[in-house]
GROMACS .gro file of C-alpha atoms in nm:
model
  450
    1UNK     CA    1  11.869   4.215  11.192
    2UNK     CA    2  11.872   4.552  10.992
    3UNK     CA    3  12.160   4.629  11.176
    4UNK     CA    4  12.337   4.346  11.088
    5UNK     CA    5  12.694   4.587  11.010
    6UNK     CA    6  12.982   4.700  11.213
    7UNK     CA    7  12.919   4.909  11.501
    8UNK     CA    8  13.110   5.187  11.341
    9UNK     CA    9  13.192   5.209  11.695
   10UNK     CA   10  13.484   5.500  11.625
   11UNK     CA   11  13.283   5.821  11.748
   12UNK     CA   12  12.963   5.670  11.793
   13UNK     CA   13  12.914   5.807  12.133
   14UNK     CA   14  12.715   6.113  11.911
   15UNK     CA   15  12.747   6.158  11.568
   16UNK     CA   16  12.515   6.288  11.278
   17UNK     CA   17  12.625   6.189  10.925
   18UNK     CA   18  12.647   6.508  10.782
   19UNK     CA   19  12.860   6.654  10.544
   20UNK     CA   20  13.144   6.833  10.696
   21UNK     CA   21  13.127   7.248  10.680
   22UNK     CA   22  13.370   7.404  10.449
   23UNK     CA   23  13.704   7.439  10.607
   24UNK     CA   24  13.789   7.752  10.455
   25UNK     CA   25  13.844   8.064  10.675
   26UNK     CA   26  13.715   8.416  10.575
   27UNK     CA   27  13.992   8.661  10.514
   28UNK     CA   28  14.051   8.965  10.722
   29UNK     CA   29  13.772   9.099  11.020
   30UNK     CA   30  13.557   8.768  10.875
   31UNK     CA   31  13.841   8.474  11.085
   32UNK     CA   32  13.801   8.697  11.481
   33UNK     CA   33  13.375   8.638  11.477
   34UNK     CA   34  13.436   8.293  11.308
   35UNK     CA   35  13.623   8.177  11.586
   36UNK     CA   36  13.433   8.369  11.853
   37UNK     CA   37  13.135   8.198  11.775
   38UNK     CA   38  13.374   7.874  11.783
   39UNK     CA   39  13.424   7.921  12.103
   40UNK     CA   40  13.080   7.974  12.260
   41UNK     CA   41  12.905   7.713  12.118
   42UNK     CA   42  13.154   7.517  12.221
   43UNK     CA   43  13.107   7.653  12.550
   44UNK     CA   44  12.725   7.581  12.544
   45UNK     CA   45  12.822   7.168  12.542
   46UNK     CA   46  12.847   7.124  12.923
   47UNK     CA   47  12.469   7.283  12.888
   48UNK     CA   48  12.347   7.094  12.619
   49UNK     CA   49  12.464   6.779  12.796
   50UNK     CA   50  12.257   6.890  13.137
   51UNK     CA   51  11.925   7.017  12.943
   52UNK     CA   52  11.977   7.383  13.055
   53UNK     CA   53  12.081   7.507  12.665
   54UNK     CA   54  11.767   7.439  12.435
   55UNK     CA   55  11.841   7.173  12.165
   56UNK     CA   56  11.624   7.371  11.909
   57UNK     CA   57  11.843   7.662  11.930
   58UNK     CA   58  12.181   7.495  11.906
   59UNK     CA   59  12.157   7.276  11.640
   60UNK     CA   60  12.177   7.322  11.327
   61UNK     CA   61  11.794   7.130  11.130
   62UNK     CA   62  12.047   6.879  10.972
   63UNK     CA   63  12.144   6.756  11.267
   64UNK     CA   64  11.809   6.725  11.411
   65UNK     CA   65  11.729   6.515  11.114
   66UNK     CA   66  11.989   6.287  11.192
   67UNK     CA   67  11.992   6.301  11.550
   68UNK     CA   68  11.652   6.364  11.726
   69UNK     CA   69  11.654   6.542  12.056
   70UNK     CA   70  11.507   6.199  12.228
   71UNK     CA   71  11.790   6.063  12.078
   72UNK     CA   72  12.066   6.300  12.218
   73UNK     CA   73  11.905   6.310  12.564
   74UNK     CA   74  11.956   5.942  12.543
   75UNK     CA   75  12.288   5.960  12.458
   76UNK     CA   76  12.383   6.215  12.730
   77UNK     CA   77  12.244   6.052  12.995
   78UNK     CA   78  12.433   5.732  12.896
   79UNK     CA   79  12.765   5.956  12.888
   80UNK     CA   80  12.673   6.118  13.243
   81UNK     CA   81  12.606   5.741  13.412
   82UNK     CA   82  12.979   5.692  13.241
   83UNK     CA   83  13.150   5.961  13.349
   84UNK     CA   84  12.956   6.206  13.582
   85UNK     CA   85  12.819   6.545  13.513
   86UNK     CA   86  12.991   6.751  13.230
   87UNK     CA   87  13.220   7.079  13.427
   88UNK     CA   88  13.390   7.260  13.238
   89UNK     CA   89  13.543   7.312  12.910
   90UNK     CA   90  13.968   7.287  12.961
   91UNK     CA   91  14.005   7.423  12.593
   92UNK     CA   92  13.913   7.484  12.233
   93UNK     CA   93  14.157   7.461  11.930
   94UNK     CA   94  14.022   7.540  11.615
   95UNK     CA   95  14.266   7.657  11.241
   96UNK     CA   96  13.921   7.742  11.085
   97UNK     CA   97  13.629   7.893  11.367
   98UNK     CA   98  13.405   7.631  11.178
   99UNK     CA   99  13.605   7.288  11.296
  100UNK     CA  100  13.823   7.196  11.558
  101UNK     CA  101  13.869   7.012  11.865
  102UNK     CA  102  13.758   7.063  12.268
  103UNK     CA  103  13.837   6.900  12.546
  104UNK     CA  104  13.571   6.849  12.785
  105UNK     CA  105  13.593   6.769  13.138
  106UNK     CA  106  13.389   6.562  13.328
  107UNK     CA  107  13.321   6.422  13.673
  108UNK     CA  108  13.531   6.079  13.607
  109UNK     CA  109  13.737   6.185  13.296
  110UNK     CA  110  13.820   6.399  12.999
  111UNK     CA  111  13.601   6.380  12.671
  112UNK     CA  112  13.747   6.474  12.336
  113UNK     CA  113  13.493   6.597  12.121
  114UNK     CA  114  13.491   6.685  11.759
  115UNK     CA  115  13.295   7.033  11.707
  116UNK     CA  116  13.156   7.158  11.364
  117UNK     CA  117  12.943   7.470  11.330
  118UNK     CA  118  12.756   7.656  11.063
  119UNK     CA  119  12.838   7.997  10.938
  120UNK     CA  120  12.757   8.321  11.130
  121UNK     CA  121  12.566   8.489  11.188
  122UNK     CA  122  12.340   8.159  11.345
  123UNK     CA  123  12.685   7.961  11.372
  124UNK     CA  124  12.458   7.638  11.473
  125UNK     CA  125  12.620   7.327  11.562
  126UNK     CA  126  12.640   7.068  11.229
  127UNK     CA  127  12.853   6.815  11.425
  128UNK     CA  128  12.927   6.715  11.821
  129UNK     CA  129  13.131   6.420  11.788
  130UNK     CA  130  13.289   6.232  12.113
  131UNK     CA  131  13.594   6.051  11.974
  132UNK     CA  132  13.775   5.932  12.253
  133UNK     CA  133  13.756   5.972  12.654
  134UNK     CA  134  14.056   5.986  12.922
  135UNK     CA  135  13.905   5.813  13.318
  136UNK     CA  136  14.066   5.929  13.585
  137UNK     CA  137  14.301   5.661  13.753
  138UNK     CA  138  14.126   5.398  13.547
  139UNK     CA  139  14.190   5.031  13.631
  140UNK     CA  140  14.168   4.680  13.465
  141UNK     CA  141  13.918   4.579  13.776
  142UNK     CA  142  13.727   4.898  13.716
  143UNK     CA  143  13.665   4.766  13.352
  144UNK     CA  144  13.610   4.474  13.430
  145UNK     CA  145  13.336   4.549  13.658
  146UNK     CA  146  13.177   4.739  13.410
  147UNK     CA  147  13.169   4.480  13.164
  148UNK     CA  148  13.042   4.267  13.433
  149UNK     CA  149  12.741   4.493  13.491
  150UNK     CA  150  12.573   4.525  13.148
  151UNK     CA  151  12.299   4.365  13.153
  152UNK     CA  152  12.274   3.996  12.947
  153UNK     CA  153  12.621   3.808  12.918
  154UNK     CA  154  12.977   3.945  12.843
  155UNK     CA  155  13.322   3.862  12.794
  156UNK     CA  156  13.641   4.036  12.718
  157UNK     CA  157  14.031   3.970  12.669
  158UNK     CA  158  14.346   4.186  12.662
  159UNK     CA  159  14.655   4.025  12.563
  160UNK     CA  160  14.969   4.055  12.423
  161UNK     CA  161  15.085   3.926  12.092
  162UNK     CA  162  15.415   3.763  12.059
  163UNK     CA  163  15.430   3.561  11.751
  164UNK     CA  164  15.176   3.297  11.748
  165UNK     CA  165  15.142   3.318  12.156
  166UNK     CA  166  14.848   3.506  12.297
  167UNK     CA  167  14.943   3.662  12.689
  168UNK     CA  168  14.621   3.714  12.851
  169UNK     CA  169  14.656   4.052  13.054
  170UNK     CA  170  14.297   4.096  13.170
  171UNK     CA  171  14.024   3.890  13.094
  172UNK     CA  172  13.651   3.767  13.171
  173UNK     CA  173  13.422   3.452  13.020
  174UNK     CA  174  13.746   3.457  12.740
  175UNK     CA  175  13.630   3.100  12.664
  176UNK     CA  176  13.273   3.174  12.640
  177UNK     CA  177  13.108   3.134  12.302
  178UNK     CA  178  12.917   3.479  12.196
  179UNK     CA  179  12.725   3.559  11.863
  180UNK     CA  180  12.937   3.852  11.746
  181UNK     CA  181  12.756   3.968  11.417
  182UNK     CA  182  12.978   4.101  11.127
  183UNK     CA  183  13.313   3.979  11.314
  184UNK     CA  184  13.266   3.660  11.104
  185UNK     CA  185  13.340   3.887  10.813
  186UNK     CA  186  13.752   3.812  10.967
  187UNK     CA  187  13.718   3.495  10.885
  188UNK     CA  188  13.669   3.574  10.512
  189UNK     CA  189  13.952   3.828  10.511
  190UNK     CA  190  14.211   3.552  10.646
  191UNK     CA  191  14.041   3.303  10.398
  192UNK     CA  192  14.081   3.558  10.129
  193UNK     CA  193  14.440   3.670  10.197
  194UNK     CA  194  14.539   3.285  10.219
  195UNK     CA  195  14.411   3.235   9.898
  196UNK     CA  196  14.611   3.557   9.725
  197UNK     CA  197  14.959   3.430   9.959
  198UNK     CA  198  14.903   3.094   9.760
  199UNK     CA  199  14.846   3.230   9.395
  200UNK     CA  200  14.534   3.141   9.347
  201UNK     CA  201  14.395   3.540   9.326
  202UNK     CA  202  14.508   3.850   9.318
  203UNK     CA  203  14.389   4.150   9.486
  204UNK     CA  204  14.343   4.307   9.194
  205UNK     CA  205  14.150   4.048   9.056
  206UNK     CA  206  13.792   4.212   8.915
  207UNK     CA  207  13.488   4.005   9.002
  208UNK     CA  208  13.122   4.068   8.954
  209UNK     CA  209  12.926   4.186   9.285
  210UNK     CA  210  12.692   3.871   9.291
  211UNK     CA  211  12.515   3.853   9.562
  212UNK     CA  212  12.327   4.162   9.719
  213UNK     CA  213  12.248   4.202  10.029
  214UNK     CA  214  12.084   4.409  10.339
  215UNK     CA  215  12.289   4.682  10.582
  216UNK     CA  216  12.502   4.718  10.261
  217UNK     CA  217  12.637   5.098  10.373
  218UNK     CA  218  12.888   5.081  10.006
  219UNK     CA  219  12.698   4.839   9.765
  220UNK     CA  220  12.335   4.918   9.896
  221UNK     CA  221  12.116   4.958   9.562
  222UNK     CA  222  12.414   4.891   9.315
  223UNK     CA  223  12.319   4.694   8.987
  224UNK     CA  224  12.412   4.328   9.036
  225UNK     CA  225  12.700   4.243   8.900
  226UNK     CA  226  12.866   4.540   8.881
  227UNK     CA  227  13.293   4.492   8.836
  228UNK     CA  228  13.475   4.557   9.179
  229UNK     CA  229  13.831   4.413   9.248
  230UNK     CA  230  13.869   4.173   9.517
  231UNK     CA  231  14.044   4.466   9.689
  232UNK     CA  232  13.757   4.690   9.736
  233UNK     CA  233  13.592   4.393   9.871
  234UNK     CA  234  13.767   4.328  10.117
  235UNK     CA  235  13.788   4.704  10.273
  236UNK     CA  236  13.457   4.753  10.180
  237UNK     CA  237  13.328   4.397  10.436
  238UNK     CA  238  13.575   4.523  10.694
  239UNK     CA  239  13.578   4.881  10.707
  240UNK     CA  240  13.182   4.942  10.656
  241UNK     CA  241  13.034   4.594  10.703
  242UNK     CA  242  12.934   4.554  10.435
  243UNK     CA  243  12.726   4.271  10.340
  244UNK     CA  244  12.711   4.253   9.993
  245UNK     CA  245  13.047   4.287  10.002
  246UNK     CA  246  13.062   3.983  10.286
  247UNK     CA  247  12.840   3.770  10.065
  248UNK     CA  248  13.003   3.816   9.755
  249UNK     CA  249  13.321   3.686   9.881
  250UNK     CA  250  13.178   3.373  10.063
  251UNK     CA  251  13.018   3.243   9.735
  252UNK     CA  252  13.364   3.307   9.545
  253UNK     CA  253  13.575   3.161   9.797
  254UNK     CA  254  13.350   2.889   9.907
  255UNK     CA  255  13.200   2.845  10.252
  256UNK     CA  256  13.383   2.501  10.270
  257UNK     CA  257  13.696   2.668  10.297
  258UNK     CA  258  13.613   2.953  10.502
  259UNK     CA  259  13.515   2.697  10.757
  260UNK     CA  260  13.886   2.509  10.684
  261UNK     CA  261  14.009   2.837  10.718
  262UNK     CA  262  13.835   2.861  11.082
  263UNK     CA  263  13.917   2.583  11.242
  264UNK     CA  264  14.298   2.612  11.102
  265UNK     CA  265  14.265   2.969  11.280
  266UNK     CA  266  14.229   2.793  11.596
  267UNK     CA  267  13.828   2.806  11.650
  268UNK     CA  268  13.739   2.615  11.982
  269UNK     CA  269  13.401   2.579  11.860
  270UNK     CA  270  13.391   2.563  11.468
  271UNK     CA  271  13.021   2.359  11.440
  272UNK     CA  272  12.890   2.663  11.578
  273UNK     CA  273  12.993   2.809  11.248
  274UNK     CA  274  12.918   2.530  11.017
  275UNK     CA  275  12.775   2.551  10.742
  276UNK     CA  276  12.928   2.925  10.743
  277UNK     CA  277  12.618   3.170  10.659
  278UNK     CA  278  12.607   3.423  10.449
  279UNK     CA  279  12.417   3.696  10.573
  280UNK     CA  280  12.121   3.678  10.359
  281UNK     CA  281  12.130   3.326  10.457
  282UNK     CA  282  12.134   3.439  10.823
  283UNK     CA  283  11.874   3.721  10.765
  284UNK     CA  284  11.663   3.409  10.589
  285UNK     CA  285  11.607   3.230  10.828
  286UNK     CA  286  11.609   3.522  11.115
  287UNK     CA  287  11.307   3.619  10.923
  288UNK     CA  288  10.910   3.542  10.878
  289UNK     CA  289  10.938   3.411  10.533
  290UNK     CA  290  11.107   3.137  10.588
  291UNK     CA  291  10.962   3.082  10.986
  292UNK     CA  292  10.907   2.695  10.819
  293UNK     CA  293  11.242   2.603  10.766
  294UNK     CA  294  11.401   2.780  11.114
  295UNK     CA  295  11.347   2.498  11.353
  296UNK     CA  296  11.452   2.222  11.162
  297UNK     CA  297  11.783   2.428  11.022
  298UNK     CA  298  11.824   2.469  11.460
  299UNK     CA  299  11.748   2.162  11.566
  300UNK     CA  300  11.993   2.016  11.312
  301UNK     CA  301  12.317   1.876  11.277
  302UNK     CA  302  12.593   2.077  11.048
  303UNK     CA  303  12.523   1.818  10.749
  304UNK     CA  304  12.163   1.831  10.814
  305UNK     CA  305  12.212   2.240  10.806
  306UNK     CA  306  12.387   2.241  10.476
  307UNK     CA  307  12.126   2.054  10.310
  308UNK     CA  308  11.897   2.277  10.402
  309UNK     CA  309  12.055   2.567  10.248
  310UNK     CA  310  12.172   2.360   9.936
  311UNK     CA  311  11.777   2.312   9.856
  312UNK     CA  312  11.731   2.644   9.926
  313UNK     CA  313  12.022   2.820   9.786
  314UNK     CA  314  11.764   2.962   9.513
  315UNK     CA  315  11.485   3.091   9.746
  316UNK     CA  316  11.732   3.272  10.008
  317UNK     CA  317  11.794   3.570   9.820
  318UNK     CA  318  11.744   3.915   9.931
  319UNK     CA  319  11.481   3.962   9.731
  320UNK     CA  320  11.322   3.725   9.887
  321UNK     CA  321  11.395   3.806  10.243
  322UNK     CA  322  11.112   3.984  10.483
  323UNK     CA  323  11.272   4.263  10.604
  324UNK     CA  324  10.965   4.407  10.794
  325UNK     CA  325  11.039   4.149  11.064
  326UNK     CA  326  11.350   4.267  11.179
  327UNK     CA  327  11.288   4.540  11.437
  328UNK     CA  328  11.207   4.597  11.812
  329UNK     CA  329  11.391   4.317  11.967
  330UNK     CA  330  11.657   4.056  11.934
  331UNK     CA  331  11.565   3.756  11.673
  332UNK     CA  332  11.723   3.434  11.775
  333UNK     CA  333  12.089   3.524  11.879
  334UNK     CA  334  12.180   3.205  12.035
  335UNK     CA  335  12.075   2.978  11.754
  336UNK     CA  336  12.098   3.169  11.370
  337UNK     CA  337  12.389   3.427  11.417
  338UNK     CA  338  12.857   3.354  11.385
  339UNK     CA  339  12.993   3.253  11.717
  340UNK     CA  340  13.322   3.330  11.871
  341UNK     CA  341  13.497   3.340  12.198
  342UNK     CA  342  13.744   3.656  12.288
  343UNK     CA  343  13.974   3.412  12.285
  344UNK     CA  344  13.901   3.264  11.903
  345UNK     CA  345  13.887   3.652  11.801
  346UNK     CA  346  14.250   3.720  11.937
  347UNK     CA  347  14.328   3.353  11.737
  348UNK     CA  348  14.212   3.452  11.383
  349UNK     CA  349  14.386   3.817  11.444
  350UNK     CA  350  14.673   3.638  11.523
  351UNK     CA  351  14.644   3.461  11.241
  352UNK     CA  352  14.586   3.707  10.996
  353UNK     CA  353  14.862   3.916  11.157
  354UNK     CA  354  15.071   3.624  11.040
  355UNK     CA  355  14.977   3.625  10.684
  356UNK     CA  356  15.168   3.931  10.629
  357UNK     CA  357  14.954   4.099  10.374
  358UNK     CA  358  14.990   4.461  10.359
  359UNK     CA  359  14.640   4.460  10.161
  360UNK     CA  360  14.439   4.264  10.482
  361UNK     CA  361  14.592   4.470  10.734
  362UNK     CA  362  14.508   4.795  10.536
  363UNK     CA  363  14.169   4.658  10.506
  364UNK     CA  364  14.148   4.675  10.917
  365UNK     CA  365  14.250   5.001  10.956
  366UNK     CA  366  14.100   5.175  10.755
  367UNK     CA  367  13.848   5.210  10.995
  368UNK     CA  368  14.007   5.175  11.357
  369UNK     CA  369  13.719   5.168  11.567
  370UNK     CA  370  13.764   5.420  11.839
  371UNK     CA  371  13.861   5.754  11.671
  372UNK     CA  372  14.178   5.976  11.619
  373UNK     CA  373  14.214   6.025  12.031
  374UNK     CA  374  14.179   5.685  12.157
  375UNK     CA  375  14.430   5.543  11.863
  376UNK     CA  376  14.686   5.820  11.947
  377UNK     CA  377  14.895   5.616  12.124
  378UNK     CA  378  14.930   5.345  11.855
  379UNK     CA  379  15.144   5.328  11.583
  380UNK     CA  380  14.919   5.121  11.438
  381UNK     CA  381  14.547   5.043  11.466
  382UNK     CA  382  14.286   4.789  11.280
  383UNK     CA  383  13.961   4.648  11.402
  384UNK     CA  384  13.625   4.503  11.326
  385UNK     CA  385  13.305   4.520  11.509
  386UNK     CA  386  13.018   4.337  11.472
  387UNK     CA  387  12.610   4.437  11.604
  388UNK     CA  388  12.265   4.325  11.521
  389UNK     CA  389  11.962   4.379  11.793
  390UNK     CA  390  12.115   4.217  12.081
  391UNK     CA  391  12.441   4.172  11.998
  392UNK     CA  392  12.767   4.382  12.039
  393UNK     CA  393  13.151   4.335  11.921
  394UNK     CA  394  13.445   4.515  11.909
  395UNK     CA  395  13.793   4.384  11.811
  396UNK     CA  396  14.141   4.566  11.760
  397UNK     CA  397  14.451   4.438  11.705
  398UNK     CA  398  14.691   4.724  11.781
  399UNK     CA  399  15.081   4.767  11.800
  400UNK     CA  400  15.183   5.024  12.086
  401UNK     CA  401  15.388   5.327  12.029
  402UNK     CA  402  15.582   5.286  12.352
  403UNK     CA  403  15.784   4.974  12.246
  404UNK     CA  404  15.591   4.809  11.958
  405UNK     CA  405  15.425   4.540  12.125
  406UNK     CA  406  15.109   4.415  11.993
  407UNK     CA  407  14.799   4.344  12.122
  408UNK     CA  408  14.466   4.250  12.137
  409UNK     CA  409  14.150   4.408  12.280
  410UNK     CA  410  13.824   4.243  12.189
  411UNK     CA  411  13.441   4.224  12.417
  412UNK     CA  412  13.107   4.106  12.320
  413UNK     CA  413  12.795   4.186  12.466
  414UNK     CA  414  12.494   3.954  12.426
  415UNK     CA  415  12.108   3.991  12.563
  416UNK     CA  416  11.893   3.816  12.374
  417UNK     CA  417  11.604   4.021  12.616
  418UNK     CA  418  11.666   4.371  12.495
  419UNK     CA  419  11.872   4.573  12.259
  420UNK     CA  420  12.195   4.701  12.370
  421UNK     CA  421  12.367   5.036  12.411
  422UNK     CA  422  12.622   5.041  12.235
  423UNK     CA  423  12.762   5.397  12.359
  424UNK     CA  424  12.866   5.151  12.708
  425UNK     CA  425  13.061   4.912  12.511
  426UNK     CA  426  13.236   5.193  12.326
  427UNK     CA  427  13.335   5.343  12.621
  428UNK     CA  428  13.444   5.024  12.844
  429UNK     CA  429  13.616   4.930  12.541
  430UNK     CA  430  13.803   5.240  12.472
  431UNK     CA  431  13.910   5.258  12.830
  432UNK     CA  432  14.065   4.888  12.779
  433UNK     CA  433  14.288   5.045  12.500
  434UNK     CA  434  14.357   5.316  12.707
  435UNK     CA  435  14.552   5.098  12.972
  436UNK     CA  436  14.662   4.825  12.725
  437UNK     CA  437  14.879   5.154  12.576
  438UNK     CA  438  15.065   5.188  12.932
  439UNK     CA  439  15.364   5.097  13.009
  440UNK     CA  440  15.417   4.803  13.252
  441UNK     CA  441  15.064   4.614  13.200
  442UNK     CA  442  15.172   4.226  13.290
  443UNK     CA  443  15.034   3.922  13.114
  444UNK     CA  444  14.973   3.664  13.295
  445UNK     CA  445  15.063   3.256  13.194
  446UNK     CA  446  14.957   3.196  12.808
  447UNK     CA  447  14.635   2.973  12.789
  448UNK     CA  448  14.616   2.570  12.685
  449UNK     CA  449  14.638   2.548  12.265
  450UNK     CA  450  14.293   2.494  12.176
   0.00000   0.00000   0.00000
């Protein structure tokens, strides 16, 4: 469960967390070699991708820290059973020679890729990032069917947003309860902007950071109790995952009421929720520490649950937790994890949608899960994901540029066999955005109220 934290699924088809080059250009003769050298490495991708330019030679050591050449073989290959062999380069813009944009063509469809080279002379490659990808004559069906081939169970939903309905335009399992990792973390941001819309708290409110936890990509290592506002909470759970973040709030809003707050958001399943774990809770009980008290928290009922963690409540710490268990394979996904249908996750985006808080919306786009090229035809973008081993999610709530209709777009992907790729959900799920964003898609009949 160490990657119990979004899938900060905008540009992860291949991205090393680097820091980005400086963006200044060289004055006179130094701007012509700073762009020539631009434009052959980014000429050398189509090679790279195919194995015929060397890794070693290309890449700056950074970026063979953070992404190992296993690793970006991997990650080609994946993008090549997507989309078919890399051709050609169509173009390269660049204001710089040292960052810029190229469009890549492939077999099946059109890559944009964010390139980011060292200085010359070397001028090695610091960043290949693919933020977005255009299929050829794409279809709902052809989705579909590629949802319906990864391996393990899926479901998806695309729908239109009219008020409080919910238009199903393409769909598959939309019913179907999944574990969708840090998704949950919604549910606390609609709990959380209901309680500011009443005046109980403000967003400016300062709190301590109470409760620590793992996968924490903003608080990880901060001295409890440190002074945040409610604010940076909230962007920090939904625009990094994370955790500590997550579990903070559920202790100072209550889990009782983030469950209220569920099933008035229209959960069709809310006991699968209940009592509403934290995720040092979840990782707990995931884990080898605790291995005594995970069948009987299972095998009971949700008052039998809460007991559980009420005896507990001093022992399931993070300090406490035994994070050398978590790795290799999924860890109980269908029993110890927050379950949702696609159809609950377009509910509780409805739902906060409704709330009309500038604050929560900000929160969700701040992040907006697919990257500058797939968003491009939105005026407006948010989204959460949600991934541990096994488990995939990706949810954005999105108002089109054409006309300003909103909608949803939201899979999961479960195997509790095998990890998952998460490059294939990226990509299926980009492509859904793509042709939610045209003109003329047709919902169908809205569903039965839960």
């Amino acid at each position: 469960m160490t990657r119990l934290r979004t899938a900060l699924l905008s540009s992860l088809l291949l991205a090393a967390a680097l820091p980005a080059p400086a963006l200044f250009a060289q004055p006179g003769e130094a701007a012509a070699p700073a762009a020539a050298s631009f434009d052959a490495r980014a000429g050398q991708i189509v090679g790279l991708l195919t194995g015929r330019v060397p890794f070693a030679d290309s890449f700056a050591l950074s970026f063979q820290a953070a992404v190992p050449e296993a690793q970006f073989r991997a990650i080609a290959a994946n993008l090549i059973a997507q989309y078919g062999q890399p051709i050609a380069v169509d173009s390269t813009a660049s204001d710089n020679g040292r960052s810029g944009t190229v469009r890549l063509r492939f077999e099946r469809g059109i890559a944009t890729v964010r390139l980011d080279i060292g200085p010359p002379p070397e001028a090695r490659i610091t960043g290949l990032q693919f933020t977005g990808f255009t299929v050829s004559d794409d279809t709902m069906e052809r989705v579909t069917a590629g949802i319906a081939a990864l391996p393990g169970r899926s479901g998806f939903l695309v729908a239109e947003i009219d008020g409080a309905a919910i238009r199903p335009i393409a769909s598959a399992d939309p019913d179907r309860q999944f574990a969708t990792g840090s998704t949950f973390k919604l549910y606390v941001l609609d709990e959380l902007a209901a309680a500011i819309a009443a005046g109980e708290r403000r967003w400016r409110d300062v709190v301590p950071l109470s409760h620590l936890s793992f996968s924490s990509a903003a608080t990880g290592n901060w001295p409890p109790d440190t002074p945040v506002t409610l604010q940076t909470l909230a962007n920090w759970m939904i625009s990094v995952s994370d955790n500590g973040a997550a579990d903070t709030l559920i202790h100072l809003l209550g889990r009782e009421r983030i469950e209220a707050r569920m099933r008035a958001a229209g959960h069709s399943a809310p006991s699968r929720n209940i009592p509403f774990l934290t995720t040092v809770e979840a990782f707990a009980l995931k884990g080898d520490n605790f291995a005594d008290l995970r069948a009987p928290f299972i095998a009971g009922n949700d008052a039998q649950q809460r007991r559980i963690l009420d005896a507990n409540r001093h022992r399931f710490t993070l300090a406490q937790v035994d994070g050398v268990s978590f790795g290799g394979e999924p860890r109980f996904i269908d029993d110890l994890e927050w379950f949702a249908s696609p159809m609950d996750v377009a509910r509780v985006l409805v739902d906060l949608k409704a709330r009309r808080s500038d604050a929560a919306m900000a929160a969700m786009a701040i992040n907006n899960g697919v990257g500058p090229a797939a968003a491009a035809d939105w005026s407006w973008l948010g989204y959460k994901g949600g991934s541990e081993l096994g488990v995939l999610s990706m949810s954005l709530l999105g108002r089109r540029k054409i006309d300003g209709k909103w909608f949803v777009v939201t899979a999961s992907w479960n195997n509790d066999k095998a990890d998952l790729d998460g490059a294939k959900l990226v990509g299926l799920v980009t492509r859904l955005l793509a042709l939610a964003a045209k003109d003329g898609v047709t919902p169908s009949a809205p569903p039965p109220a839960p």
